[in-house]
Coordinates of C-alpha atoms and ligand atoms in Angstrom, one line a residue:
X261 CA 10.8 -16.7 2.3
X262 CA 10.0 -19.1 -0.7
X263 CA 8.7 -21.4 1.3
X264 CA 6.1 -19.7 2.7
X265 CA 5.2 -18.3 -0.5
X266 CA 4.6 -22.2 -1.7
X267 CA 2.7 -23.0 1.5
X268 CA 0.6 -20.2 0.6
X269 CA 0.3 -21.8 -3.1
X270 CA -1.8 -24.4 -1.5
X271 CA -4.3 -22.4 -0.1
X272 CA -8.0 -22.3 -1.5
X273 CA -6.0 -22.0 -5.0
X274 CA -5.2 -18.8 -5.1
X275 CA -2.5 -17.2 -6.6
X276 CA 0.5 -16.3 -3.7
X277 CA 1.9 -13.1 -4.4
X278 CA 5.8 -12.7 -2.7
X279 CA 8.4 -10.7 -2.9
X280 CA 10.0 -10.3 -6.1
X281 CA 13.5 -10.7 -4.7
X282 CA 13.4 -13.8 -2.1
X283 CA 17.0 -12.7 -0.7
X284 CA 15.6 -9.0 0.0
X285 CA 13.3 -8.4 3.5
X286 CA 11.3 -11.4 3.6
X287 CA 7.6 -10.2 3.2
X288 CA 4.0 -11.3 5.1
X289 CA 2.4 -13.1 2.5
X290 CA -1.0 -12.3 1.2
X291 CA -3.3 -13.8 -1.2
X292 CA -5.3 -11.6 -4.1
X293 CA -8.6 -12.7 -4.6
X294 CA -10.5 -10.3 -7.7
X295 CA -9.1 -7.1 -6.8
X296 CA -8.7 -7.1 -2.5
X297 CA -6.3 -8.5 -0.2
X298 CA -9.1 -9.2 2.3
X299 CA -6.8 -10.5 4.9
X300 CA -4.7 -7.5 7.1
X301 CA -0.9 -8.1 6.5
X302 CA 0.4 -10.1 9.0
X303 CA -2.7 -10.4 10.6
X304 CA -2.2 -6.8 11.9
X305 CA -5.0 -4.3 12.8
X306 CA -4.4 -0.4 12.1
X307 CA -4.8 2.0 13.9
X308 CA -6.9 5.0 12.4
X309 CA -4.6 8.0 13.9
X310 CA -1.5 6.5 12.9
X311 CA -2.8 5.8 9.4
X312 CA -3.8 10.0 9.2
X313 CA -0.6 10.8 10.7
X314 CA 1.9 8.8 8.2
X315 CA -0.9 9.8 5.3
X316 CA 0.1 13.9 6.0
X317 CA 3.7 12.6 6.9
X318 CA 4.5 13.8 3.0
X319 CA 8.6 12.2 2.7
X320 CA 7.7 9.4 4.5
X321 CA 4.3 8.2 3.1
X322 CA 4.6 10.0 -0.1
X323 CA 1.0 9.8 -0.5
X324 CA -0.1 13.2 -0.4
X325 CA 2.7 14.2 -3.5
X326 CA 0.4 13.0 -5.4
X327 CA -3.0 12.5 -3.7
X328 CA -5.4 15.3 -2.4
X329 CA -6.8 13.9 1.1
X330 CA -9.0 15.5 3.9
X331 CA -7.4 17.3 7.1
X332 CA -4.3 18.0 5.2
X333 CA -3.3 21.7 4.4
X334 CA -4.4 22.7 0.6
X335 CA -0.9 23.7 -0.5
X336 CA 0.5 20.4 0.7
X337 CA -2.4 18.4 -1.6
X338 CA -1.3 16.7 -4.7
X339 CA -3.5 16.9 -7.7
X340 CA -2.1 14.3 -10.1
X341 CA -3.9 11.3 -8.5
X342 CA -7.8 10.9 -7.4
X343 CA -8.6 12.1 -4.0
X344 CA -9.0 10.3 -1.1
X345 CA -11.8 12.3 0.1
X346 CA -14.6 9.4 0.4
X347 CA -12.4 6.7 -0.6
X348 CA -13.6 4.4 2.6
X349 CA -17.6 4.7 0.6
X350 CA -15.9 3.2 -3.3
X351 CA -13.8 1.1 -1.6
X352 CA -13.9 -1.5 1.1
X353 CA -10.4 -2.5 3.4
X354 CA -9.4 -5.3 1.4
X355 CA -9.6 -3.0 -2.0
X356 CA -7.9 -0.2 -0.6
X357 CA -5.2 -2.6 0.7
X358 CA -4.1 -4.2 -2.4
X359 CA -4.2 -1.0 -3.9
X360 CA -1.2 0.4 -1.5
X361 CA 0.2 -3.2 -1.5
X362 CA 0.8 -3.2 -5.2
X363 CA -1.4 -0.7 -7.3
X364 CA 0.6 -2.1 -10.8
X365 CA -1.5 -5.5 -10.0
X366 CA -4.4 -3.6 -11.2
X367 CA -2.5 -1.2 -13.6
X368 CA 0.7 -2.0 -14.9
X369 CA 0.7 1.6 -16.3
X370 CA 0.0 3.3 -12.9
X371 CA 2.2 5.8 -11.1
X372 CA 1.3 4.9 -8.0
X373 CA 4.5 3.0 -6.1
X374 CA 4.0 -0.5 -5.0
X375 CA 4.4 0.1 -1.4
X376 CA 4.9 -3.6 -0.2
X377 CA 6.9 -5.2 -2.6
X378 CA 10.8 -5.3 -3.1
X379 CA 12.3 -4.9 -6.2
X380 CA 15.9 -5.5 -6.6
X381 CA 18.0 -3.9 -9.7
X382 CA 15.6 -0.6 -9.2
X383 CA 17.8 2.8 -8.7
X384 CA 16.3 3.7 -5.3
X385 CA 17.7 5.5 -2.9
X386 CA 20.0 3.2 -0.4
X387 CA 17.7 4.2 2.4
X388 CA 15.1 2.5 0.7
X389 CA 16.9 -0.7 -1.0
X390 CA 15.9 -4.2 -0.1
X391 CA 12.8 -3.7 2.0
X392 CA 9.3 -2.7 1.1
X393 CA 8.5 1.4 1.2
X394 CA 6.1 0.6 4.1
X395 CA 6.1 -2.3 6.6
X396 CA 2.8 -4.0 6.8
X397 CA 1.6 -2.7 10.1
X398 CA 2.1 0.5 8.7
X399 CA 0.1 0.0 5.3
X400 CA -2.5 -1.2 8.4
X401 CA -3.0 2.0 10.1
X402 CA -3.3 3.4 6.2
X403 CA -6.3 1.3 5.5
X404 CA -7.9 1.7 9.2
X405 CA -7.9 5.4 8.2
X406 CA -8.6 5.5 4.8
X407 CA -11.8 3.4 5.6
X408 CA -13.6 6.0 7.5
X409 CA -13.1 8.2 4.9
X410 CA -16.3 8.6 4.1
X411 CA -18.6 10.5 1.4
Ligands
HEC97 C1 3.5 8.9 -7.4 C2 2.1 9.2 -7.2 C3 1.3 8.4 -6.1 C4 1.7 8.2 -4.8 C5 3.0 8.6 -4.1 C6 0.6 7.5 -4.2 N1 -0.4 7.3 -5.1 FE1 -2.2 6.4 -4.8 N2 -2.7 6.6 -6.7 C7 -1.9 7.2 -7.7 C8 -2.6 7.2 -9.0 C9 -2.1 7.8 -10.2 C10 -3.8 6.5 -8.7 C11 -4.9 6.2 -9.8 C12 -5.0 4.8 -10.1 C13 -4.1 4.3 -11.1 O1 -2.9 4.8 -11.3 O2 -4.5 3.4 -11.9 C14 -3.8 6.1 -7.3 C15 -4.8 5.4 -6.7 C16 -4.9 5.2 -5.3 C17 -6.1 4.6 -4.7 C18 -7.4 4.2 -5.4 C19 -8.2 5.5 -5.5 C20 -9.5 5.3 -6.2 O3 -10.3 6.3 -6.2 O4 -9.8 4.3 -6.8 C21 -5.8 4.6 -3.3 C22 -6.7 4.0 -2.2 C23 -4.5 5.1 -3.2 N3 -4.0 5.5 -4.4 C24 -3.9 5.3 -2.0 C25 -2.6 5.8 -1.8 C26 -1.9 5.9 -0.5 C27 -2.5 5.5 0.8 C28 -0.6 6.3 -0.8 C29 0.5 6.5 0.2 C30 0.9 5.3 1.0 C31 -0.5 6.6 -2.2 N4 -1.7 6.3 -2.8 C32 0.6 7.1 -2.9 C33 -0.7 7.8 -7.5 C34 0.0 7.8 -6.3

C-alpha cells in the first residue's frame, strides 16, 4: 500500500521501490541498494528444493523458456538467456534477487519479466492480471537454490 511504500522512503535514504499500480495486490516492499535487494521479501527464507522444483516447473516459472539450468532435461533448456549453471559463484542472494524481482531495473532493454511487480494496462493473460508473476516466498525458494549453484 502507499503508505508503506512512504514509510519505507524514510529508511537509510534509499530509494522504495512499490508496486506500480497501488490498487493491484499490494506488494512486500524492498529497498535497492547498487544492484541487490539484500533483504528476503517479506522477511521470508527459501527453501532450496522448492526453488529447483518451480525453476524446472517450465509454465509456471517460465524460467527455463529461456534459461539453460542444471538438473533439468537438455531438450527442455532455453538457450536465449545466460545459464544458470554457476550463477550462486557471479552472484550473491541479494543480486540474484533483484534480478528476478525486476531484471528492467538493471536493463530497461532486457527480456527477462519482472517477476514481482504489477503492471496494470499490460495485455496479460487474466490468470495473471493484478498480482505479481511470483509471490515473494516463492522468488525465496528461487534464490535459496540458485545460490548453491555453484561453479
Ligand atoms: C523471457 C526470457 C526470460 C525468462 C522467462 C527468465 N529470464 Fe532470467 N534472464 C533473461 C535474460 C535475457 C537475461 C540476461 C540479462 C539481461 O537481459 O540484461 C537474464 C538474466 C538472469 C539472471 C542473471 C544472469 C547472469 O548471469 O547475470 C538471473 C539470475 C536470472 N535471469 C534468473 C531467472 C529466473 C530465476 C527466472 C524464472 C523465475 C528467469 N530468469 C526467467 C531472460 C529470461
Amino acid at each position: 500500500m502507499a503508505g508503506l511504500c512512504a514509510a519505507f522512503a524514510l529508511v537509510g535514504g534509499q530509494a522504495p521501490a512499490c508496486a506500480d499500480n497501488a490498487a493491484a495486490q499490494e506488494l512486500a516492499p524492498y529497498v535497492i541498494s547498487d544492484d541487490a535487494i539484500v533483504e528476503p521479501l517479506a522477511g521470508r527464507r527459501g527453501d532450496p528444493g522448492g526453488g529447483q522444483a518451480l525453476l524446472a516447473e517450465r509454465h509456471r516459472s517460465l524460467c527455463i523458456l529461456c534459461h539453460a539450468a542444471p538438473a533439468v532435461p537438455a531438450p527442455l533448456q532455453g538457450t536465449l538467456a545466460p545459464s544458470l549453471a554457476g550463477i550462486g559463484s557471479r552472484l550473491d542472494a541479494g543480486q540474484i534477487r533483484l534480478r528476478i524481482v525486476d531484471m528492467k531495473r538493471l536493463n530497461p532493454d532486457s527480456l527477462m519479466p519482472a517477476y514481482y511487480t504489477v503492471r496494470e494496462g499490460t495485455r496479460v493473460a487474466p490468470a495473471w492480471r493484478g498480482k505479481p508473476l511470483l509471490e515473494a516466498a516463492e522468488i525465496e525458494h528461487l534464490v535459496a537454490y540458485l545460490v548453491t549453484l555453484k561453479e
